[in-house]
Amino acid sequence: MERGTISTERLPDGTEVMSELELVRLAVPRRTFTISHIEYVVDRIKWLYKNRHLVGGLEFEYEPEVLRFFIGRLKPKAAGGVEVNWDEKLAKAFKNEFAENM
């Protein structure tokens, strides 16, 4: 769950209100997962951080007036020198590295 700019509403004139802090929350229900499940998630998050150069940005494809973070839809966009189809390249890199585990 993202907590930051995307979780806030736009100003009435359509201006984006930039958050001072961008956070992502990973909620894990207690007594549902084993330590090996958590280690797997940590390993994949570390992989994503190591490959962050492959990740571009997201923009709204559909943005309702209220609760945009809840029912809006996002699509990949070019950002920081990364091409628009960065999601496909990221998925390909993941498959190349973890194909035997899939």
mmCIF file of N, CA, C and O in Angstrom:
data_model
loop_
_atom_site.group_PDB
_atom_site.id
_atom_site.type_symbol
_atom_site.label_atom_id
_atom_site.label_comp_id
_atom_site.label_asym_id
_atom_site.label_seq_id
_atom_site.Cartn_x
_atom_site.Cartn_y
_atom_site.Cartn_z
ATOM 1 N N MET A 1 0.846 -1.169 0.000
ATOM 2 C CA MET A 1 0.000 0.000 0.000
ATOM 3 C C MET A 1 0.888 1.227 0.000
ATOM 4 O O MET A 1 1.799 1.326 0.799
ATOM 5 N N GLU A 2 0.644 2.151 -0.885
ATOM 6 C CA GLU A 2 1.428 3.376 -0.979
ATOM 7 C C GLU A 2 0.833 4.439 -0.077
ATOM 8 O O GLU A 2 -0.381 4.612 -0.026
ATOM 9 N N ARG A 3 1.693 5.133 0.631
ATOM 10 C CA ARG A 3 1.256 6.271 1.448
ATOM 11 C C ARG A 3 2.146 7.446 1.067
ATOM 12 O O ARG A 3 3.319 7.471 1.377
ATOM 13 N N GLY A 4 1.597 8.380 0.365
ATOM 14 C CA GLY A 4 2.365 9.534 -0.083
ATOM 15 C C GLY A 4 1.544 10.335 -1.070
ATOM 16 O O GLY A 4 0.332 10.498 -0.897
ATOM 17 N N THR A 5 2.166 10.792 -2.120
ATOM 18 C CA THR A 5 1.520 11.669 -3.094
ATOM 19 C C THR A 5 0.276 11.023 -3.707
ATOM 20 O O THR A 5 -0.763 11.669 -3.827
ATOM 21 N N ILE A 6 0.358 9.769 -4.064
ATOM 22 C CA ILE A 6 -0.774 9.120 -4.731
ATOM 23 C C ILE A 6 -1.984 8.966 -3.800
ATOM 24 O O ILE A 6 -3.109 8.846 -4.248
ATOM 25 N N SER A 7 -1.744 9.002 -2.503
ATOM 26 C CA SER A 7 -2.825 8.850 -1.529
ATOM 27 C C SER A 7 -3.547 10.155 -1.233
ATOM 28 O O SER A 7 -4.530 10.158 -0.499
ATOM 29 N N THR A 8 -3.069 11.258 -1.774
ATOM 30 C CA THR A 8 -3.717 12.550 -1.532
ATOM 31 C C THR A 8 -4.537 12.942 -2.750
ATOM 32 O O THR A 8 -4.287 12.489 -3.871
ATOM 33 N N GLU A 9 -5.519 13.766 -2.523
ATOM 34 C CA GLU A 9 -6.350 14.268 -3.624
ATOM 35 C C GLU A 9 -5.645 15.448 -4.286
ATOM 36 O O GLU A 9 -4.808 16.108 -3.690
ATOM 37 N N ARG A 10 -5.980 15.708 -5.511
ATOM 38 C CA ARG A 10 -5.460 16.891 -6.201
ATOM 39 C C ARG A 10 -6.176 18.132 -5.662
ATOM 40 O O ARG A 10 -7.271 18.046 -5.122
ATOM 41 N N LEU A 11 -5.547 19.275 -5.848
ATOM 42 C CA LEU A 11 -6.197 20.543 -5.511
ATOM 43 C C LEU A 11 -7.334 20.792 -6.498
ATOM 44 O O LEU A 11 -7.355 20.197 -7.587
ATOM 45 N N PRO A 12 -8.290 21.655 -6.161
ATOM 46 C CA PRO A 12 -9.424 21.907 -7.068
ATOM 47 C C PRO A 12 -9.010 22.325 -8.481
ATOM 48 O O PRO A 12 -9.713 22.028 -9.447
ATOM 49 N N ASP A 13 -7.847 22.986 -8.619
ATOM 50 C CA ASP A 13 -7.394 23.396 -9.957
ATOM 51 C C ASP A 13 -6.671 22.279 -10.707
ATOM 52 O O ASP A 13 -6.177 22.466 -11.810
ATOM 53 N N GLY A 14 -6.577 21.069 -10.096
ATOM 54 C CA GLY A 14 -5.946 19.923 -10.737
ATOM 55 C C GLY A 14 -4.476 19.747 -10.417
ATOM 56 O O GLY A 14 -3.845 18.799 -10.871
ATOM 57 N N THR A 15 -3.922 20.654 -9.622
ATOM 58 C CA THR A 15 -2.513 20.582 -9.252
ATOM 59 C C THR A 15 -2.258 19.406 -8.322
ATOM 60 O O THR A 15 -3.031 19.147 -7.404
ATOM 61 N N GLU A 16 -1.164 18.701 -8.571
ATOM 62 C CA GLU A 16 -0.754 17.571 -7.726
ATOM 63 C C GLU A 16 -0.114 18.106 -6.446
ATOM 64 O O GLU A 16 0.732 18.993 -6.494
ATOM 65 N N VAL A 17 -0.520 17.578 -5.312
ATOM 66 C CA VAL A 17 0.075 17.947 -4.036
ATOM 67 C C VAL A 17 1.157 16.920 -3.730
ATOM 68 O O VAL A 17 0.863 15.757 -3.467
ATOM 69 N N MET A 18 2.425 17.334 -3.823
ATOM 70 C CA MET A 18 3.537 16.415 -3.610
ATOM 71 C C MET A 18 3.747 16.171 -2.113
ATOM 72 O O MET A 18 3.794 17.111 -1.332
ATOM 73 N N SER A 19 3.867 14.924 -1.750
ATOM 74 C CA SER A 19 4.097 14.549 -0.361
ATOM 75 C C SER A 19 5.562 14.757 -0.005
ATOM 76 O O SER A 19 6.453 14.619 -0.849
ATOM 77 N N GLU A 20 5.814 15.081 1.256
ATOM 78 C CA GLU A 20 7.194 15.224 1.714
ATOM 79 C C GLU A 20 7.862 13.871 1.916
ATOM 80 O O GLU A 20 9.079 13.772 1.955
ATOM 81 N N LEU A 21 7.066 12.828 2.053
ATOM 82 C CA LEU A 21 7.594 11.496 2.307
ATOM 83 C C LEU A 21 6.764 10.471 1.547
ATOM 84 O O LEU A 21 5.545 10.463 1.635
ATOM 85 N N GLU A 22 7.431 9.613 0.802
ATOM 86 C CA GLU A 22 6.767 8.541 0.062
ATOM 87 C C GLU A 22 7.059 7.222 0.764
ATOM 88 O O GLU A 22 8.220 6.887 0.998
ATOM 89 N N LEU A 23 6.029 6.490 1.118
ATOM 90 C CA LEU A 23 6.187 5.233 1.834
ATOM 91 C C LEU A 23 5.405 4.125 1.153
ATOM 92 O O LEU A 23 4.405 4.369 0.482
ATOM 93 N N VAL A 24 5.862 2.905 1.342
ATOM 94 C CA VAL A 24 5.130 1.727 0.904
ATOM 95 C C VAL A 24 4.983 0.839 2.127
ATOM 96 O O VAL A 24 5.945 0.582 2.851
ATOM 97 N N ARG A 25 3.779 0.380 2.370
ATOM 98 C CA ARG A 25 3.507 -0.457 3.531
ATOM 99 C C ARG A 25 3.281 -1.890 3.066
ATOM 100 O O ARG A 25 2.476 -2.150 2.177
ATOM 101 N N LEU A 26 4.012 -2.801 3.678
ATOM 102 C CA LEU A 26 3.835 -4.219 3.408
ATOM 103 C C LEU A 26 3.221 -4.828 4.657
ATOM 104 O O LEU A 26 3.876 -4.949 5.690
ATOM 105 N N ALA A 27 1.952 -5.163 4.590
ATOM 106 C CA ALA A 27 1.237 -5.714 5.740
ATOM 107 C C ALA A 27 1.282 -7.239 5.691
ATOM 108 O O ALA A 27 0.983 -7.844 4.669
ATOM 109 N N VAL A 28 1.685 -7.833 6.787
ATOM 110 C CA VAL A 28 1.788 -9.287 6.876
ATOM 111 C C VAL A 28 0.906 -9.756 8.038
ATOM 112 O O VAL A 28 1.190 -9.441 9.195
ATOM 113 N N PRO A 29 -0.151 -10.500 7.751
ATOM 114 C CA PRO A 29 -0.995 -11.009 8.833
ATOM 115 C C PRO A 29 -0.210 -11.970 9.733
ATOM 116 O O PRO A 29 0.529 -12.817 9.239
ATOM 117 N N ARG A 30 -0.333 -11.816 11.015
ATOM 118 C CA ARG A 30 0.406 -12.695 11.930
ATOM 119 C C ARG A 30 -0.174 -14.110 11.876
ATOM 120 O O ARG A 30 -1.330 -14.321 11.555
ATOM 121 N N ARG A 31 0.671 -15.048 12.186
ATOM 122 C CA ARG A 31 0.331 -16.469 12.221
ATOM 123 C C ARG A 31 -0.172 -17.022 10.893
ATOM 124 O O ARG A 31 -0.835 -18.049 10.844
ATOM 125 N N THR A 32 0.082 -16.319 9.803
ATOM 126 C CA THR A 32 -0.342 -16.802 8.492
ATOM 127 C C THR A 32 0.838 -17.303 7.679
ATOM 128 O O THR A 32 0.709 -18.229 6.904
ATOM 129 N N PHE A 33 1.987 -16.667 7.869
ATOM 130 C CA PHE A 33 3.163 -17.001 7.084
ATOM 131 C C PHE A 33 4.276 -17.545 7.960
ATOM 132 O O PHE A 33 4.410 -17.182 9.120
ATOM 133 N N THR A 34 5.111 -18.398 7.372
ATOM 134 C CA THR A 34 6.267 -18.924 8.093
ATOM 135 C C THR A 34 7.461 -18.012 7.850
ATOM 136 O O THR A 34 7.427 -17.130 6.985
ATOM 137 N N ILE A 35 8.533 -18.241 8.576
ATOM 138 C CA ILE A 35 9.739 -17.439 8.386
ATOM 139 C C ILE A 35 10.297 -17.620 6.967
ATOM 140 O O ILE A 35 10.823 -16.682 6.386
ATOM 141 N N SER A 36 10.124 -18.795 6.387
ATOM 142 C CA SER A 36 10.612 -18.993 5.018
ATOM 143 C C SER A 36 9.825 -18.141 4.023
ATOM 144 O O SER A 36 10.386 -17.678 3.032
ATOM 145 N N HIS A 37 8.533 -17.927 4.275
ATOM 146 C CA HIS A 37 7.755 -17.036 3.420
ATOM 147 C C HIS A 37 8.318 -15.615 3.495
ATOM 148 O O HIS A 37 8.495 -14.946 2.466
ATOM 149 N N ILE A 38 8.591 -15.164 4.700
ATOM 150 C CA ILE A 38 9.106 -13.811 4.905
ATOM 151 C C ILE A 38 10.497 -13.675 4.279
ATOM 152 O O ILE A 38 10.801 -12.661 3.639
ATOM 153 N N GLU A 39 11.332 -14.679 4.431
ATOM 154 C CA GLU A 39 12.669 -14.645 3.825
ATOM 155 C C GLU A 39 12.575 -14.564 2.299
ATOM 156 O O GLU A 39 13.372 -13.883 1.661
ATOM 157 N N TYR A 40 11.608 -15.264 1.716
ATOM 158 C CA TYR A 40 11.388 -15.215 0.272
ATOM 159 C C TYR A 40 11.032 -13.787 -0.155
ATOM 160 O O TYR A 40 11.582 -13.261 -1.125
ATOM 161 N N VAL A 41 10.106 -13.164 0.562
ATOM 162 C CA VAL A 41 9.688 -11.797 0.238
ATOM 163 C C VAL A 41 10.874 -10.838 0.365
ATOM 164 O O VAL A 41 11.104 -9.997 -0.504
ATOM 165 N N VAL A 42 11.642 -10.965 1.444
ATOM 166 C CA VAL A 42 12.817 -10.107 1.645
ATOM 167 C C VAL A 42 13.802 -10.288 0.498
ATOM 168 O O VAL A 42 14.343 -9.308 -0.031
ATOM 169 N N ASP A 43 14.024 -11.538 0.080
ATOM 170 C CA ASP A 43 14.937 -11.808 -1.023
ATOM 171 C C ASP A 43 14.475 -11.121 -2.305
ATOM 172 O O ASP A 43 15.280 -10.535 -3.031
ATOM 173 N N ARG A 44 13.185 -11.170 -2.588
ATOM 174 C CA ARG A 44 12.666 -10.555 -3.815
ATOM 175 C C ARG A 44 12.684 -9.033 -3.720
ATOM 176 O O ARG A 44 12.926 -8.352 -4.723
ATOM 177 N N ILE A 45 12.463 -8.472 -2.563
ATOM 178 C CA ILE A 45 12.556 -7.020 -2.391
ATOM 179 C C ILE A 45 14.001 -6.569 -2.577
ATOM 180 O O ILE A 45 14.270 -5.546 -3.220
ATOM 181 N N LYS A 46 14.942 -7.333 -2.056
ATOM 182 C CA LYS A 46 16.361 -7.031 -2.260
ATOM 183 C C LYS A 46 16.712 -7.091 -3.747
ATOM 184 O O LYS A 46 17.449 -6.251 -4.259
ATOM 185 N N TRP A 47 16.173 -8.088 -4.459
ATOM 186 C CA TRP A 47 16.411 -8.197 -5.901
ATOM 187 C C TRP A 47 15.866 -6.960 -6.615
ATOM 188 O O TRP A 47 16.537 -6.391 -7.482
ATOM 189 N N LEU A 48 14.672 -6.542 -6.246
ATOM 190 C CA LEU A 48 14.069 -5.370 -6.868
ATOM 191 C C LEU A 48 14.909 -4.118 -6.603
ATOM 192 O O LEU A 48 15.137 -3.314 -7.506
ATOM 193 N N TYR A 49 15.402 -3.969 -5.384
ATOM 194 C CA TYR A 49 16.245 -2.817 -5.070
ATOM 195 C C TYR A 49 17.530 -2.846 -5.902
ATOM 196 O O TYR A 49 17.950 -1.825 -6.430
ATOM 197 N N LYS A 50 18.116 -4.023 -6.033
ATOM 198 C CA LYS A 50 19.341 -4.169 -6.827
ATOM 199 C C LYS A 50 19.099 -3.813 -8.292
ATOM 200 O O LYS A 50 19.984 -3.313 -8.974
ATOM 201 N N ASN A 51 17.902 -4.044 -8.783
ATOM 202 C CA ASN A 51 17.546 -3.789 -10.176
ATOM 203 C C ASN A 51 16.683 -2.541 -10.350
ATOM 204 O O ASN A 51 15.980 -2.399 -11.352
ATOM 205 N N ARG A 52 16.737 -1.639 -9.389
ATOM 206 C CA ARG A 52 15.906 -0.436 -9.425
ATOM 207 C C ARG A 52 16.167 0.434 -10.654
ATOM 208 O O ARG A 52 15.305 1.206 -11.060
ATOM 209 N N HIS A 53 17.344 0.296 -11.263
ATOM 210 C CA HIS A 53 17.654 1.061 -12.472
ATOM 211 C C HIS A 53 16.724 0.686 -13.638
ATOM 212 O O HIS A 53 16.597 1.441 -14.602
ATOM 213 N N LEU A 54 16.063 -0.465 -13.549
ATOM 214 C CA LEU A 54 15.130 -0.907 -14.589
ATOM 215 C C LEU A 54 13.733 -0.309 -14.415
ATOM 216 O O LEU A 54 12.908 -0.399 -15.321
ATOM 217 N N VAL A 55 13.469 0.281 -13.241
ATOM 218 C CA VAL A 55 12.125 0.740 -12.898
ATOM 219 C C VAL A 55 11.938 2.197 -13.284
ATOM 220 O O VAL A 55 12.754 3.053 -12.932
ATOM 221 N N GLY A 56 10.873 2.480 -14.023
ATOM 222 C CA GLY A 56 10.525 3.848 -14.401
ATOM 223 C C GLY A 56 9.479 4.394 -13.452
ATOM 224 O O GLY A 56 9.550 4.200 -12.246
ATOM 225 N N GLY A 57 8.480 5.024 -13.997
ATOM 226 C CA GLY A 57 7.430 5.606 -13.172
ATOM 227 C C GLY A 57 6.065 5.068 -13.552
ATOM 228 O O GLY A 57 5.922 4.250 -14.456
ATOM 229 N N LEU A 58 5.070 5.560 -12.845
ATOM 230 C CA LEU A 58 3.676 5.224 -13.119
ATOM 231 C C LEU A 58 2.886 6.515 -13.232
ATOM 232 O O LEU A 58 3.220 7.514 -12.594
ATOM 233 N N GLU A 59 1.844 6.476 -14.032
ATOM 234 C CA GLU A 59 0.935 7.611 -14.120
ATOM 235 C C GLU A 59 -0.491 7.071 -14.167
ATOM 236 O O GLU A 59 -0.716 5.915 -14.524
ATOM 237 N N PHE A 60 -1.431 7.926 -13.804
ATOM 238 C CA PHE A 60 -2.813 7.477 -13.796
ATOM 239 C C PHE A 60 -3.318 7.259 -15.215
ATOM 240 O O PHE A 60 -3.169 8.103 -16.086
ATOM 241 N N GLU A 61 -3.911 6.105 -15.417
ATOM 242 C CA GLU A 61 -4.621 5.798 -16.659
ATOM 243 C C GLU A 61 -6.081 6.179 -16.466
ATOM 244 O O GLU A 61 -6.745 6.652 -17.383
ATOM 245 N N TYR A 62 -6.574 5.954 -15.265
ATOM 246 C CA TYR A 62 -7.921 6.357 -14.863
ATOM 247 C C TYR A 62 -7.806 6.937 -13.465
ATOM 248 O O TYR A 62 -7.221 6.316 -12.577
ATOM 249 N N GLU A 63 -8.331 8.139 -13.278
ATOM 250 C CA GLU A 63 -8.227 8.820 -11.987
ATOM 251 C C GLU A 63 -9.581 9.405 -11.593
ATOM 252 O O GLU A 63 -10.000 10.431 -12.109
ATOM 253 N N PRO A 64 -10.285 8.739 -10.682
ATOM 254 C CA PRO A 64 -11.566 9.278 -10.234
ATOM 255 C C PRO A 64 -11.353 10.522 -9.368
ATOM 256 O O PRO A 64 -10.249 10.764 -8.871
ATOM 257 N N GLU A 65 -12.393 11.300 -9.168
ATOM 258 C CA GLU A 65 -12.278 12.518 -8.359
ATOM 259 C C GLU A 65 -12.005 12.221 -6.893
ATOM 260 O O GLU A 65 -11.341 13.005 -6.221
ATOM 261 N N VAL A 66 -12.550 11.139 -6.388
ATOM 262 C CA VAL A 66 -12.328 10.774 -4.987
ATOM 263 C C VAL A 66 -11.746 9.358 -4.914
ATOM 264 O O VAL A 66 -11.975 8.538 -5.795
ATOM 265 N N LEU A 67 -10.982 9.107 -3.884
ATOM 266 C CA LEU A 67 -10.363 7.791 -3.639
ATOM 267 C C LEU A 67 -9.534 7.309 -4.828
ATOM 268 O O LEU A 67 -9.551 6.132 -5.182
ATOM 269 N N ARG A 68 -8.786 8.220 -5.417
ATOM 270 C CA ARG A 68 -8.004 7.839 -6.599
ATOM 271 C C ARG A 68 -6.995 6.743 -6.295
ATOM 272 O O ARG A 68 -6.717 5.902 -7.127
ATOM 273 N N PHE A 69 -6.451 6.714 -5.087
ATOM 274 C CA PHE A 69 -5.476 5.682 -4.716
ATOM 275 C C PHE A 69 -6.138 4.320 -4.564
ATOM 276 O O PHE A 69 -5.488 3.294 -4.613
ATOM 277 N N PHE A 70 -7.436 4.299 -4.372
ATOM 278 C CA PHE A 70 -8.155 3.060 -4.115
ATOM 279 C C PHE A 70 -8.740 2.449 -5.382
ATOM 280 O O PHE A 70 -8.652 1.244 -5.587
ATOM 281 N N ILE A 71 -9.320 3.271 -6.251
ATOM 282 C CA ILE A 71 -9.980 2.722 -7.437
ATOM 283 C C ILE A 71 -9.394 3.225 -8.760
ATOM 284 O O ILE A 71 -9.850 2.831 -9.826
ATOM 285 N N GLY A 72 -8.360 4.064 -8.695
ATOM 286 C CA GLY A 72 -7.695 4.524 -9.917
ATOM 287 C C GLY A 72 -6.849 3.406 -10.514
ATOM 288 O O GLY A 72 -6.543 2.413 -9.865
ATOM 289 N N ARG A 73 -6.478 3.574 -11.785
ATOM 290 C CA ARG A 73 -5.605 2.611 -12.460
ATOM 291 C C ARG A 73 -4.339 3.327 -12.914
ATOM 292 O O ARG A 73 -4.408 4.443 -13.432
ATOM 293 N N LEU A 74 -3.201 2.663 -12.748
ATOM 294 C CA LEU A 74 -1.916 3.234 -13.138
ATOM 295 C C LEU A 74 -1.352 2.492 -14.336
ATOM 296 O O LEU A 74 -1.652 1.322 -14.554
ATOM 297 N N LYS A 75 -0.515 3.197 -15.106
ATOM 298 C CA LYS A 75 0.178 2.577 -16.233
ATOM 299 C C LYS A 75 1.631 3.033 -16.211
ATOM 300 O O LYS A 75 1.948 4.098 -15.665
ATOM 301 N N PRO A 76 2.536 2.234 -16.775
ATOM 302 C CA PRO A 76 3.956 2.608 -16.793
ATOM 303 C C PRO A 76 4.190 3.870 -17.619
ATOM 304 O O PRO A 76 3.477 4.128 -18.594
ATOM 305 N N LYS A 77 5.186 4.655 -17.210
ATOM 306 C CA LYS A 77 5.593 5.818 -17.986
ATOM 307 C C LYS A 77 7.107 5.939 -17.936
ATOM 308 O O LYS A 77 7.758 5.395 -17.051
ATOM 309 N N ALA A 78 7.654 6.641 -18.901
ATOM 310 C CA ALA A 78 9.095 6.878 -18.926
ATOM 311 C C ALA A 78 9.463 7.812 -17.775
ATOM 312 O O ALA A 78 8.744 8.748 -17.481
ATOM 313 N N ALA A 79 10.579 7.517 -17.119
ATOM 314 C CA ALA A 79 11.045 8.368 -16.025
ATOM 315 C C ALA A 79 12.512 8.097 -15.769
ATOM 316 O O ALA A 79 12.955 6.951 -15.811
ATOM 317 N N GLY A 80 13.272 9.141 -15.514
ATOM 318 C CA GLY A 80 14.675 8.982 -15.153
ATOM 319 C C GLY A 80 15.505 8.245 -16.181
ATOM 320 O O GLY A 80 16.378 7.467 -15.822
ATOM 321 N N GLY A 81 15.231 8.446 -17.456
ATOM 322 C CA GLY A 81 15.988 7.777 -18.510
ATOM 323 C C GLY A 81 15.542 6.353 -18.785
ATOM 324 O O GLY A 81 16.131 5.654 -19.596
ATOM 325 N N VAL A 82 14.489 5.903 -18.108
ATOM 326 C CA VAL A 82 13.964 4.555 -18.311
ATOM 327 C C VAL A 82 12.804 4.630 -19.309
ATOM 328 O O VAL A 82 11.967 5.523 -19.226
ATOM 329 N N GLU A 83 12.765 3.693 -20.250
ATOM 330 C CA GLU A 83 11.737 3.692 -21.290
ATOM 331 C C GLU A 83 10.348 3.382 -20.743
ATOM 332 O O GLU A 83 10.205 2.883 -19.632
ATOM 333 N N VAL A 84 9.335 3.650 -21.562
ATOM 334 C CA VAL A 84 7.943 3.425 -21.168
ATOM 335 C C VAL A 84 7.663 1.956 -20.865
ATOM 336 O O VAL A 84 6.930 1.638 -19.947
ATOM 337 N N ASN A 85 8.258 1.038 -21.597
ATOM 338 C CA ASN A 85 7.971 -0.394 -21.401
ATOM 339 C C ASN A 85 8.889 -1.012 -20.343
ATOM 340 O O ASN A 85 9.241 -2.180 -20.423
ATOM 341 N N TRP A 86 9.238 -0.253 -19.316
ATOM 342 C CA TRP A 86 10.144 -0.745 -18.279
ATOM 343 C C TRP A 86 9.563 -1.946 -17.540
ATOM 344 O O TRP A 86 10.306 -2.802 -17.077
ATOM 345 N N ASP A 87 8.239 -2.023 -17.439
ATOM 346 C CA ASP A 87 7.620 -3.137 -16.729
ATOM 347 C C ASP A 87 7.909 -4.469 -17.414
ATOM 348 O O ASP A 87 8.175 -5.479 -16.753
ATOM 349 N N GLU A 88 7.904 -4.462 -18.751
ATOM 350 C CA GLU A 88 8.200 -5.679 -19.502
ATOM 351 C C GLU A 88 9.667 -6.083 -19.326
ATOM 352 O O GLU A 88 9.986 -7.257 -19.172
ATOM 353 N N LYS A 89 10.567 -5.101 -19.347
ATOM 354 C CA LYS A 89 11.990 -5.386 -19.160
ATOM 355 C C LYS A 89 12.277 -5.887 -17.747
ATOM 356 O O LYS A 89 13.104 -6.771 -17.549
ATOM 357 N N LEU A 90 11.591 -5.329 -16.761
ATOM 358 C CA LEU A 90 11.758 -5.783 -15.383
ATOM 359 C C LEU A 90 11.273 -7.227 -15.231
ATOM 360 O O LEU A 90 11.949 -8.059 -14.622
ATOM 361 N N ALA A 91 10.126 -7.547 -15.815
ATOM 362 C CA ALA A 91 9.598 -8.913 -15.761
ATOM 363 C C ALA A 91 10.534 -9.894 -16.462
ATOM 364 O O ALA A 91 10.765 -11.009 -15.966
ATOM 365 N N LYS A 92 11.111 -9.473 -17.588
ATOM 366 C CA LYS A 92 12.042 -10.340 -18.321
ATOM 367 C C LYS A 92 13.295 -10.602 -17.491
ATOM 368 O O LYS A 92 13.766 -11.741 -17.411
ATOM 369 N N ALA A 93 13.832 -9.569 -16.848
ATOM 370 C CA ALA A 93 15.017 -9.734 -15.996
ATOM 371 C C ALA A 93 14.712 -10.673 -14.827
ATOM 372 O O ALA A 93 15.533 -11.520 -14.464
ATOM 373 N N PHE A 94 13.524 -10.550 -14.264
ATOM 374 C CA PHE A 94 13.119 -11.418 -13.164
ATOM 375 C C PHE A 94 13.038 -12.872 -13.628
ATOM 376 O O PHE A 94 13.549 -13.773 -12.971
ATOM 377 N N LYS A 95 12.384 -13.085 -14.761
ATOM 378 C CA LYS A 95 12.260 -14.452 -15.299
ATOM 379 C C LYS A 95 13.611 -15.055 -15.622
ATOM 380 O O LYS A 95 13.848 -16.234 -15.399
ATOM 381 N N ASN A 96 14.524 -14.233 -16.175
ATOM 382 C CA ASN A 96 15.858 -14.723 -16.512
ATOM 383 C C ASN A 96 16.607 -15.203 -15.263
ATOM 384 O O ASN A 96 17.328 -16.183 -15.312
ATOM 385 N N GLU A 97 16.422 -14.488 -14.173
ATOM 386 C CA GLU A 97 17.147 -14.853 -12.957
ATOM 387 C C GLU A 97 16.480 -15.962 -12.158
ATOM 388 O O GLU A 97 17.149 -16.781 -11.527
ATOM 389 N N PHE A 98 15.158 -16.003 -12.179
ATOM 390 C CA PHE A 98 14.438 -16.950 -11.326
ATOM 391 C C PHE A 98 13.638 -17.987 -12.094
ATOM 392 O O PHE A 98 12.752 -18.625 -11.538
ATOM 393 N N ALA A 99 13.931 -18.204 -13.363
ATOM 394 C CA ALA A 99 13.146 -19.112 -14.209
ATOM 395 C C ALA A 99 13.060 -20.525 -13.620
ATOM 396 O O ALA A 99 12.011 -21.151 -13.678
ATOM 397 N N GLU A 100 14.142 -21.006 -13.035
ATOM 398 C CA GLU A 100 14.126 -22.370 -12.490
ATOM 399 C C GLU A 100 13.245 -22.489 -11.258
ATOM 400 O O GLU A 100 12.819 -23.576 -10.887
ATOM 401 N N ASN A 101 12.910 -21.375 -10.615
ATOM 402 C CA ASN A 101 12.070 -21.391 -9.419
ATOM 403 C C ASN A 101 10.602 -21.140 -9.729
ATOM 404 O O ASN A 101 9.769 -21.141 -8.831
ATOM 405 N N MET A 102 10.287 -20.894 -11.001
ATOM 406 C CA MET A 102 8.907 -20.527 -11.360
ATOM 407 C C MET A 102 8.143 -21.733 -11.851
ATOM 408 O O MET A 102 8.595 -22.664 -12.318
#
